[in-house]
PDB file of C-alpha atoms and ligand atoms in Angstrom:
ATOM      1  CA  MET O   1       0.033   0.260  -0.233  1.00 69.00           C
ATOM      2  CA  GLU O   2       1.378   3.344  -0.359  1.00 79.00           C
ATOM      3  CA  ASP O   3       2.065   5.955   1.915  1.00 80.00           C
ATOM      4  CA  PHE O   4      -0.655   8.425   0.906  1.00 83.00           C
ATOM      5  CA  GLU O   5      -3.669   5.015   0.803  1.00 90.00           C
ATOM      6  CA  ARG O   6      -1.732   3.876   4.639  1.00 89.00           C
ATOM      7  CA  GLN O   7      -2.133   7.707   6.082  1.00 88.00           C
ATOM      8  CA  MET O   8      -5.713   8.199   4.760  1.00 90.00           C
ATOM      9  CA  GLN O   9      -6.381   4.794   6.375  1.00 93.00           C
ATOM     10  CA  PHE O  10      -4.951   6.126   9.365  1.00 94.00           C
ATOM     11  CA  VAL O  11      -7.096   9.270   9.472  1.00 94.00           C
ATOM     12  CA  PHE O  12     -10.108   7.629   8.945  1.00 95.00           C
ATOM     13  CA  GLN O  13      -9.432   4.941  11.383  1.00 96.00           C
ATOM     14  CA  LEU O  14      -9.083   7.706  14.214  1.00 97.00           C
ATOM     15  CA  ARG O  15     -12.684   9.299  12.572  1.00 97.00           C
ATOM     16  CA  SER O  16     -14.328   5.993  13.562  1.00 97.00           C
ATOM     17  CA  ARG O  17     -12.792   5.270  16.463  1.00 96.00           C
ATOM     18  CA  GLY O  18     -14.054   9.104  18.189  1.00 96.00           C
ATOM     19  CA  VAL O  19     -11.241  11.888  17.488  1.00 97.00           C
ATOM     20  CA  THR O  20     -13.667  14.248  15.746  1.00 97.00           C
ATOM     21  CA  ASN O  21     -11.934  17.591  16.284  1.00 98.00           C
ATOM     22  CA  SER O  22     -10.677  18.875  13.270  1.00 97.00           C
ATOM     23  CA  ASP O  23      -8.026  20.512  14.713  1.00 98.00           C
ATOM     24  CA  VAL O  24      -6.288  17.569  16.362  1.00 98.00           C
ATOM     25  CA  LEU O  25      -7.138  15.931  13.457  1.00 98.00           C
ATOM     26  CA  LYS O  26      -5.282  18.260  11.224  1.00 97.00           C
ATOM     27  CA  ALA O  27      -2.142  18.064  13.622  1.00 98.00           C
ATOM     28  CA  MET O  28      -1.977  14.460  13.902  1.00 97.00           C
ATOM     29  CA  GLU O  29      -2.045  14.542   9.995  1.00 95.00           C
ATOM     30  CA  ALA O  30       1.495  16.423  10.238  1.00 95.00           C
ATOM     31  CA  THR O  31       2.815  14.873  12.735  1.00 97.00           C
ATOM     32  CA  LYS O  32       3.722  10.882  10.963  1.00 95.00           C
ATOM     33  CA  ARG O  33       4.135   8.586  13.458  1.00 96.00           C
ATOM     34  CA  GLU O  34       7.446   6.504  11.620  1.00 95.00           C
ATOM     35  CA  PRO O  35       9.951   8.748  13.322  1.00 96.00           C
ATOM     36  CA  PHE O  36       9.518   8.502  16.781  1.00 98.00           C
ATOM     37  CA  VAL O  37       9.071   4.452  15.987  1.00 96.00           C
ATOM     38  CA  GLU O  38      12.697   2.358  16.123  1.00 88.00           C
ATOM     39  CA  GLY O  39      14.163  -0.337  14.202  1.00 88.00           C
ATOM     40  CA  ILE O  40      12.230  -3.175  13.139  1.00 89.00           C
ATOM     41  CA  PHE O  41       8.649  -1.506  14.639  1.00 92.00           C
ATOM     42  CA  GLN O  42       8.641   1.058  11.384  1.00 91.00           C
ATOM     43  CA  ASP O  43       6.712  -0.419   9.613  1.00 90.00           C
ATOM     44  CA  ARG O  44       4.183  -0.796  12.274  1.00 93.00           C
ATOM     45  CA  SER O  45       4.332   2.792  12.464  1.00 93.00           C
ATOM     46  CA  PHE O  46       0.373   3.359  10.526  1.00 92.00           C
ATOM     47  CA  GLU O  47      -1.086   0.372  13.301  1.00 93.00           C
ATOM     48  CA  ASP O  48      -4.057   1.839  14.962  1.00 95.00           C
ATOM     49  CA  THR O  49      -1.054  -0.231  18.297  1.00 95.00           C
ATOM     50  CA  PRO O  50       1.332   0.723  20.938  1.00 95.00           C
ATOM     51  CA  LEU O  51       4.154  -0.093  20.276  1.00 96.00           C
ATOM     52  CA  PRO O  52       7.886  -0.762  22.262  1.00 95.00           C
ATOM     53  CA  ILE O  53      10.067   1.935  22.377  1.00 95.00           C
ATOM     54  CA  SER O  54      13.174   1.697  24.494  1.00 93.00           C
ATOM     55  CA  CYS O  55      13.724   1.342  28.215  1.00 94.00           C
ATOM     56  CA  GLY O  56      10.907  -0.925  28.061  1.00 92.00           C
ATOM     57  CA  GLN O  57       8.609   1.829  27.251  1.00 94.00           C
ATOM     58  CA  THR O  58       5.718   2.238  24.819  1.00 95.00           C
ATOM     59  CA  ILE O  59       4.204   5.122  22.119  1.00 96.00           C
ATOM     60  CA  SER O  60       0.338   4.765  22.915  1.00 96.00           C
ATOM     61  CA  GLN O  61      -2.276   3.859  20.087  1.00 96.00           C
ATOM     62  CA  PRO O  62      -2.464   6.094  17.950  1.00 98.00           C
ATOM     63  CA  THR O  63      -6.251   6.972  18.775  1.00 97.00           C
ATOM     64  CA  VAL O  64      -5.943   6.604  22.637  1.00 97.00           C
ATOM     65  CA  VAL O  65      -3.064   9.558  21.741  1.00 98.00           C
ATOM     66  CA  GLY O  66      -5.992  11.365  19.369  1.00 98.00           C
ATOM     67  CA  LEU O  67      -8.946  10.630  22.080  1.00 97.00           C
ATOM     68  CA  MET O  68      -6.745  12.678  25.256  1.00 98.00           C
ATOM     69  CA  THR O  69      -5.979  15.120  22.643  1.00 98.00           C
ATOM     70  CA  GLN O  70      -9.349  16.038  21.659  1.00 98.00           C
ATOM     71  CA  ALA O  71      -9.857  15.850  25.849  1.00 98.00           C
ATOM     72  CA  LEU O  72      -7.762  18.411  26.606  1.00 98.00           C
ATOM     73  CA  GLU O  73      -9.378  21.235  24.593  1.00 98.00           C
ATOM     74  CA  VAL O  74      -5.862  23.251  23.922  1.00 98.00           C
ATOM     75  CA  THR O  75      -5.838  26.566  22.541  1.00 98.00           C
ATOM     76  CA  HIS O  76      -2.959  28.688  20.991  1.00 97.00           C
ATOM     77  CA  ARG O  77      -2.941  29.956  23.728  1.00 97.00           C
ATOM     78  CA  CYS O  78      -2.274  27.150  25.809  1.00 98.00           C
ATOM     79  CA  LYS O  79       1.209  26.384  27.937  1.00 98.00           C
ATOM     80  CA  VAL O  80       1.363  22.488  27.842  1.00 99.00           C
ATOM     81  CA  LEU O  81       2.281  19.704  30.502  1.00 99.00           C
ATOM     82  CA  GLU O  82       2.750  16.572  29.175  1.00 98.00           C
ATOM     83  CA  ILE O  83       4.086  13.799  31.391  1.00 98.00           C
ATOM     84  CA  GLY O  84       5.873  11.227  30.504  1.00 98.00           C
ATOM     85  CA  THR O  85       7.886  12.536  26.515  1.00 98.00           C
ATOM     86  CA  GLY O  86       8.912   8.074  26.122  1.00 98.00           C
ATOM     87  CA  SER O  87       9.082   8.961  21.760  1.00 98.00           C
ATOM     88  CA  GLY O  88       7.750  12.831  21.754  1.00 98.00           C
ATOM     89  CA  TYR O  89       5.189  11.675  19.699  1.00 98.00           C
ATOM     90  CA  GLN O  90       2.722  12.827  21.812  1.00 98.00           C
ATOM     91  CA  ALA O  91       4.713  16.585  22.375  1.00 98.00           C
ATOM     92  CA  ALA O  92       4.806  16.905  18.868  1.00 98.00           C
ATOM     93  CA  ILE O  93       1.381  16.724  18.392  1.00 98.00           C
ATOM     94  CA  LEU O  94       0.603  19.127  21.625  1.00 98.00           C
ATOM     95  CA  SER O  95       3.163  21.461  19.329  1.00 98.00           C
ATOM     96  CA  HIS O  96       0.683  21.625  16.739  1.00 98.00           C
ATOM     97  CA  LEU O  97      -1.970  22.850  18.764  1.00 98.00           C
ATOM     98  CA  ALA O  98      -0.228  24.696  21.553  1.00 98.00           C
ATOM     99  CA  ARG O  99       1.972  28.082  22.317  1.00 98.00           C
ATOM    100  CA  ARG O 100       4.584  26.129  24.341  1.00 98.00           C
ATOM    101  CA  VAL O 101       4.493  22.384  25.702  1.00 98.00           C
ATOM    102  CA  TYR O 102       6.647  21.013  27.917  1.00 98.00           C
ATOM    103  CA  SER O 103       7.736  17.049  28.299  1.00 98.00           C
ATOM    104  CA  VAL O 104       9.028  16.153  31.160  1.00 98.00           C
ATOM    105  CA  GLU O 105      10.445  12.331  30.926  1.00 98.00           C
ATOM    106  CA  ARG O 106      12.018   9.887  33.721  1.00 98.00           C
ATOM    107  CA  HIS O 107      14.467   8.385  31.181  1.00 98.00           C
ATOM    108  CA  GLN O 108      17.479   9.952  30.070  1.00 97.00           C
ATOM    109  CA  ARG O 109      18.003   7.953  26.982  1.00 97.00           C
ATOM    110  CA  LEU O 110      14.531   8.956  26.450  1.00 97.00           C
ATOM    111  CA  ALA O 111      14.489  12.844  26.827  1.00 98.00           C
ATOM    112  CA  ARG O 112      17.939  12.960  24.561  1.00 98.00           C
ATOM    113  CA  THR O 113      16.874  10.806  21.705  1.00 98.00           C
ATOM    114  CA  ALA O 114      13.114  12.919  21.725  1.00 98.00           C
ATOM    115  CA  ARG O 115      14.624  15.744  21.840  1.00 98.00           C
ATOM    116  CA  GLU O 116      17.314  15.494  19.194  1.00 98.00           C
ATOM    117  CA  LEU O 117      13.973  14.254  17.030  1.00 98.00           C
ATOM    118  CA  LEU O 118      12.305  17.395  18.306  1.00 98.00           C
ATOM    119  CA  MET O 119      14.608  19.820  17.388  1.00 98.00           C
ATOM    120  CA  ARG O 120      15.405  18.024  13.946  1.00 98.00           C
ATOM    121  CA  LEU O 121      11.636  17.953  12.386  1.00 98.00           C
ATOM    122  CA  GLY O 122      11.517  21.419  13.790  1.00 97.00           C
ATOM    123  CA  ARG O 123       9.756  21.312  16.137  1.00 98.00           C
ATOM    124  CA  HIS O 124      10.543  24.583  18.376  1.00 96.00           C
ATOM    125  CA  ASN O 125       8.539  25.204  20.458  1.00 98.00           C
ATOM    126  CA  ILE O 126       8.977  21.830  22.798  1.00 98.00           C
ATOM    127  CA  THR O 127      11.260  21.804  26.349  1.00 98.00           C
ATOM    128  CA  VAL O 128      11.648  18.440  27.319  1.00 98.00           C
ATOM    129  CA  VAL O 129      13.062  17.470  30.204  1.00 98.00           C
ATOM    130  CA  HIS O 130      15.205  15.007  32.481  1.00 98.00           C
ATOM    131  CA  GLY O 131      13.115  14.511  35.430  1.00 98.00           C
ATOM    132  CA  ASP O 132      10.389  13.233  37.635  1.00 98.00           C
ATOM    133  CA  GLY O 133       6.880  14.427  36.130  1.00 98.00           C
ATOM    134  CA  SER O 134       5.107  12.810  39.691  1.00 97.00           C
ATOM    135  CA  LEU O 135       6.912  16.167  40.646  1.00 97.00           C
ATOM    136  CA  GLY O 136       5.341  18.363  37.682  1.00 98.00           C
ATOM    137  CA  LEU O 137       7.769  21.763  36.494  1.00 98.00           C
ATOM    138  CA  PRO O 138       6.784  24.099  39.180  1.00 98.00           C
ATOM    139  CA  GLU O 139       9.209  26.861  38.318  1.00 97.00           C
ATOM    140  CA  GLN O 140       6.940  26.921  34.730  1.00 98.00           C
ATOM    141  CA  ALA O 141       4.364  26.349  36.726  1.00 98.00           C
ATOM    142  CA  PRO O 142       1.015  27.419  36.626  1.00 98.00           C
ATOM    143  CA  PHE O 143      -0.016  25.578  33.226  1.00 98.00           C
ATOM    144  CA  ASP O 144      -2.985  26.195  31.293  1.00 98.00           C
ATOM    145  CA  ARG O 145      -3.404  21.927  30.237  1.00 98.00           C
ATOM    146  CA  ILE O 146      -1.958  19.012  32.071  1.00 98.00           C
ATOM    147  CA  LEU O 147      -1.591  15.935  29.903  1.00 98.00           C
ATOM    148  CA  LEU O 148      -0.394  12.504  31.560  1.00 98.00           C
ATOM    149  CA  THR O 149       1.232   9.314  29.550  1.00 97.00           C
ATOM    150  CA  ALA O 150       1.636   7.537  32.743  1.00 95.00           C
ATOM    151  CA  ALA O 151      -0.467   5.783  34.751  1.00 95.00           C
ATOM    152  CA  ALA O 152      -1.030   7.241  38.291  1.00 94.00           C
ATOM    153  CA  GLU O 153      -3.062   5.746  41.045  1.00 92.00           C
ATOM    154  CA  ASP O 154      -4.507   8.945  42.499  1.00 93.00           C
ATOM    155  CA  PRO O 155      -4.423  12.886  40.280  1.00 93.00           C
ATOM    156  CA  PRO O 156      -0.978  13.784  42.098  1.00 94.00           C
ATOM    157  CA  ARG O 157      -1.847  16.935  44.696  1.00 96.00           C
ATOM    158  CA  THR O 158       1.592  18.844  42.990  1.00 97.00           C
ATOM    159  CA  LEU O 159       0.146  18.102  40.322  1.00 98.00           C
ATOM    160  CA  THR O 160      -3.480  19.667  39.880  1.00 97.00           C
ATOM    161  CA  ASP O 161      -1.772  22.556  42.451  1.00 97.00           C
ATOM    162  CA  GLN O 162       0.217  23.698  38.929  1.00 98.00           C
ATOM    163  CA  LEU O 163      -3.134  23.502  36.522  1.00 98.00           C
ATOM    164  CA  ARG O 164      -3.893  27.813  36.075  1.00 98.00           C
ATOM    165  CA  MET O 165      -8.063  28.201  37.129  1.00 97.00           C
ATOM    166  CA  GLY O 166      -9.994  27.017  34.794  1.00 97.00           C
ATOM    167  CA  GLY O 167      -7.348  24.801  33.860  1.00 98.00           C
ATOM    168  CA  ILE O 168      -7.778  20.526  32.514  1.00 98.00           C
ATOM    169  CA  MET O 169      -5.947  18.208  32.973  1.00 98.00           C
ATOM    170  CA  VAL O 170      -6.475  14.502  31.234  1.00 98.00           C
ATOM    171  CA  LEU O 171      -4.742  11.266  32.692  1.00 98.00           C
ATOM    172  CA  PRO O 172      -5.265   8.162  33.707  1.00 97.00           C
ATOM    173  CA  VAL O 173      -5.605   6.917  36.963  1.00 96.00           C
ATOM    174  CA  GLY O 174      -5.500   3.523  38.118  1.00 92.00           C
ATOM    175  CA  GLN O 175      -3.272   0.691  39.124  1.00 81.00           C
ATOM    176  CA  SER O 176      -0.615  -0.502  37.141  1.00 69.00           C
ATOM    177  CA  HIS O 177      -1.094  -3.519  34.794  1.00 72.00           C
ATOM    178  CA  SER O 178      -4.755  -3.272  35.257  1.00 77.00           C
ATOM    179  CA  ILE O 179      -7.361  -1.324  33.310  1.00 83.00           C
ATOM    180  CA  GLN O 180      -7.179   1.953  34.367  1.00 94.00           C
ATOM    181  CA  THR O 181      -9.319   4.563  33.757  1.00 96.00           C
ATOM    182  CA  LEU O 182      -9.074   8.603  31.642  1.00 96.00           C
ATOM    183  CA  ILE O 183      -9.712  11.028  33.630  1.00 97.00           C
ATOM    184  CA  LYS O 184     -10.691  14.660  32.666  1.00 98.00           C
ATOM    185  CA  ILE O 185      -9.621  17.561  35.572  1.00 98.00           C
ATOM    186  CA  THR O 186     -11.382  20.636  35.793  1.00 98.00           C
ATOM    187  CA  ARG O 187      -9.800  22.872  37.829  1.00 97.00           C
ATOM    188  CA  SER O 188     -12.067  25.820  38.982  1.00 95.00           C
ATOM    189  CA  GLU O 189     -13.025  28.349  41.223  1.00 94.00           C
ATOM    190  CA  SER O 190     -14.576  25.567  43.821  1.00 95.00           C
ATOM    191  CA  GLY O 191     -12.684  22.920  42.927  1.00 95.00           C
ATOM    192  CA  LEU O 192     -11.509  19.815  40.813  1.00 97.00           C
ATOM    193  CA  ASP O 193     -14.345  18.661  38.539  1.00 97.00           C
ATOM    194  CA  TYR O 194     -13.784  14.547  37.607  1.00 97.00           C
ATOM    195  CA  THR O 195     -15.266  13.590  34.242  1.00 97.00           C
ATOM    196  CA  GLU O 196     -14.747   9.772  33.777  1.00 97.00           C
ATOM    197  CA  LEU O 197     -13.633   9.445  29.943  1.00 95.00           C
ATOM    198  CA  GLY O 198     -13.542   5.303  29.739  1.00 92.00           C
ATOM    199  CA  SER O 199     -10.390   2.634  29.923  1.00 92.00           C
ATOM    200  CA  VAL O 200      -7.230   2.714  29.013  1.00 92.00           C
ATOM    201  CA  ARG O 201      -3.500   1.432  30.064  1.00 89.00           C
ATOM    202  CA  PHE O 202      -0.936   2.465  30.026  1.00 90.00           C
ATOM    203  CA  VAL O 203       2.821   2.098  31.651  1.00 89.00           C
ATOM    204  CA  PRO O 204       2.755   3.230  36.036  1.00 91.00           C
ATOM    205  CA  LEU O 205       4.057   6.615  37.235  1.00 94.00           C
ATOM    206  CA  VAL O 206       6.739   5.645  37.946  1.00 93.00           C
ATOM    207  CA  GLU O 207       8.435   7.923  41.083  1.00 91.00           C
ATOM    208  CA  GLY O 208      11.911   9.576  41.097  1.00 93.00           C
ATOM    209  CA  VAL O 209      14.369   9.772  37.796  1.00 94.00           C
ATOM    210  CA  ALA O 210      15.659   6.209  36.337  1.00 94.00           C
ATOM    211  CA  HIS O 211      18.949   4.888  36.605  1.00 85.00           C
ATOM    212  CA  ASP O 212      19.622   3.017  33.643  1.00 77.00           C
ATOM    213  CA  VAL O 213      22.600   1.693  32.852  1.00 66.00           C
ATOM    214  CA  LEU O 214      23.119   2.357  29.518  1.00 58.00           C
ATOM    215  CA  ASP O 215      21.638   6.185  30.130  1.00 49.00           C
TER     216      ASP O 215
HETATM  217  N1  LIG J 301       3.522  10.119  25.288  1.00 77.86           N
HETATM  218  C1  LIG J 301       4.699   8.983  24.908  1.00 77.86           C
HETATM  219  C2  LIG J 301       4.132   7.848  25.838  1.00 77.86           C
HETATM  220  C3  LIG J 301       4.245   7.436  26.739  1.00 77.86           C
HETATM  221  S1  LIG J 301       5.088   6.552  27.424  1.00 77.86           S
HETATM  222  C4  LIG J 301       4.891   8.622  23.283  1.00 77.86           C
HETATM  223  O1  LIG J 301       3.950   9.713  22.922  1.00 77.86           O
HETATM  224  O2  LIG J 301       5.351   8.496  22.929  1.00 77.86           O
HETATM  225  C5  LIG J 301       4.874   6.754  29.971  1.00 77.86           C
HETATM  226  C6  LIG J 301       6.365   7.188  29.555  1.00 77.86           C
HETATM  227  O3  LIG J 301       6.159   8.266  30.962  1.00 77.86           O
HETATM  228  C7  LIG J 301       7.730   6.593  29.707  1.00 77.86           C
HETATM  229  O4  LIG J 301       8.985   7.144  29.050  1.00 77.86           O
HETATM  230  C8  LIG J 301       8.218   6.523  31.212  1.00 77.86           C
HETATM  231  O5  LIG J 301       9.947   6.824  31.596  1.00 77.86           O
HETATM  232  C9  LIG J 301       7.395   7.480  31.486  1.00 77.86           C
HETATM  233  N2  LIG J 301       7.439   8.371  32.994  1.00 77.86           N
HETATM  234  C10 LIG J 301       7.202   7.206  34.135  1.00 77.86           C
HETATM  235  N3  LIG J 301       6.660   8.445  35.119  1.00 77.86           N
HETATM  236  C11 LIG J 301       7.649   9.683  35.410  1.00 77.86           C
HETATM  237  C12 LIG J 301       8.116   9.935  35.557  1.00 77.86           C
HETATM  238  N4  LIG J 301       7.883  10.400  37.163  1.00 77.86           N
HETATM  239  N5  LIG J 301       8.228  11.579  35.080  1.00 77.86           N
HETATM  240  C13 LIG J 301       8.351  11.597  33.995  1.00 77.86           C
HETATM  241  N6  LIG J 301       8.625  10.538  32.727  1.00 77.86           N
HETATM  242  C14 LIG J 301       7.623   9.078  33.757  1.00 77.86           C
END
């Protein structure tokens, strides 16, 4: 199949699975997944499935990336924080929709690879930080939007505190290795409002930076 046919099918699949926001679809069309996937898995980059990346992590399923991005309601004025850079794919999509994206990754090797790739792709409004995302990024807070792409057992208070009034946070919540629930939190004067968006499966949010031998 030609690349453009595969791309058409990719977008069709996103739409049929609920990603209908035209800005989100445009951002996803503009962000080819292939460079974010390594080696033998590149051939499968158009499939709507999670794929392995280095450090034992995964690049998320495109439909899930689309649904989370859509739920985050990002506008051009937004300063966005992503926790869990992984391959950098989600950050690249966010960078088309937001003014500025900060993305935190606990594996140094992933942070470095993603930073280099995003630069090469010309995504200049993203800053990749190597660190423990469970602490957020206090020096850049508050954020208009916060997205977690790793599952927390509960919404971390440290992160909701870094959300601007009227801001939105989307995250998977639940025990690792079981079904988790995707949650949308809106911060208002009266507190935090929670909406459940469906079931997902993510790698766990792990506290502290990783100490990899190869880092
Ligand atoms: N958004 C990524 C996929 C994320 S996989 C993409 O588009 O490819 C989840 C990532 O969260 C992993 O890379 C994992 O290392 C990272 N992670 C887990 N706990 C973390 C923490 N406390 N701080 C920062 N990153 C974390």
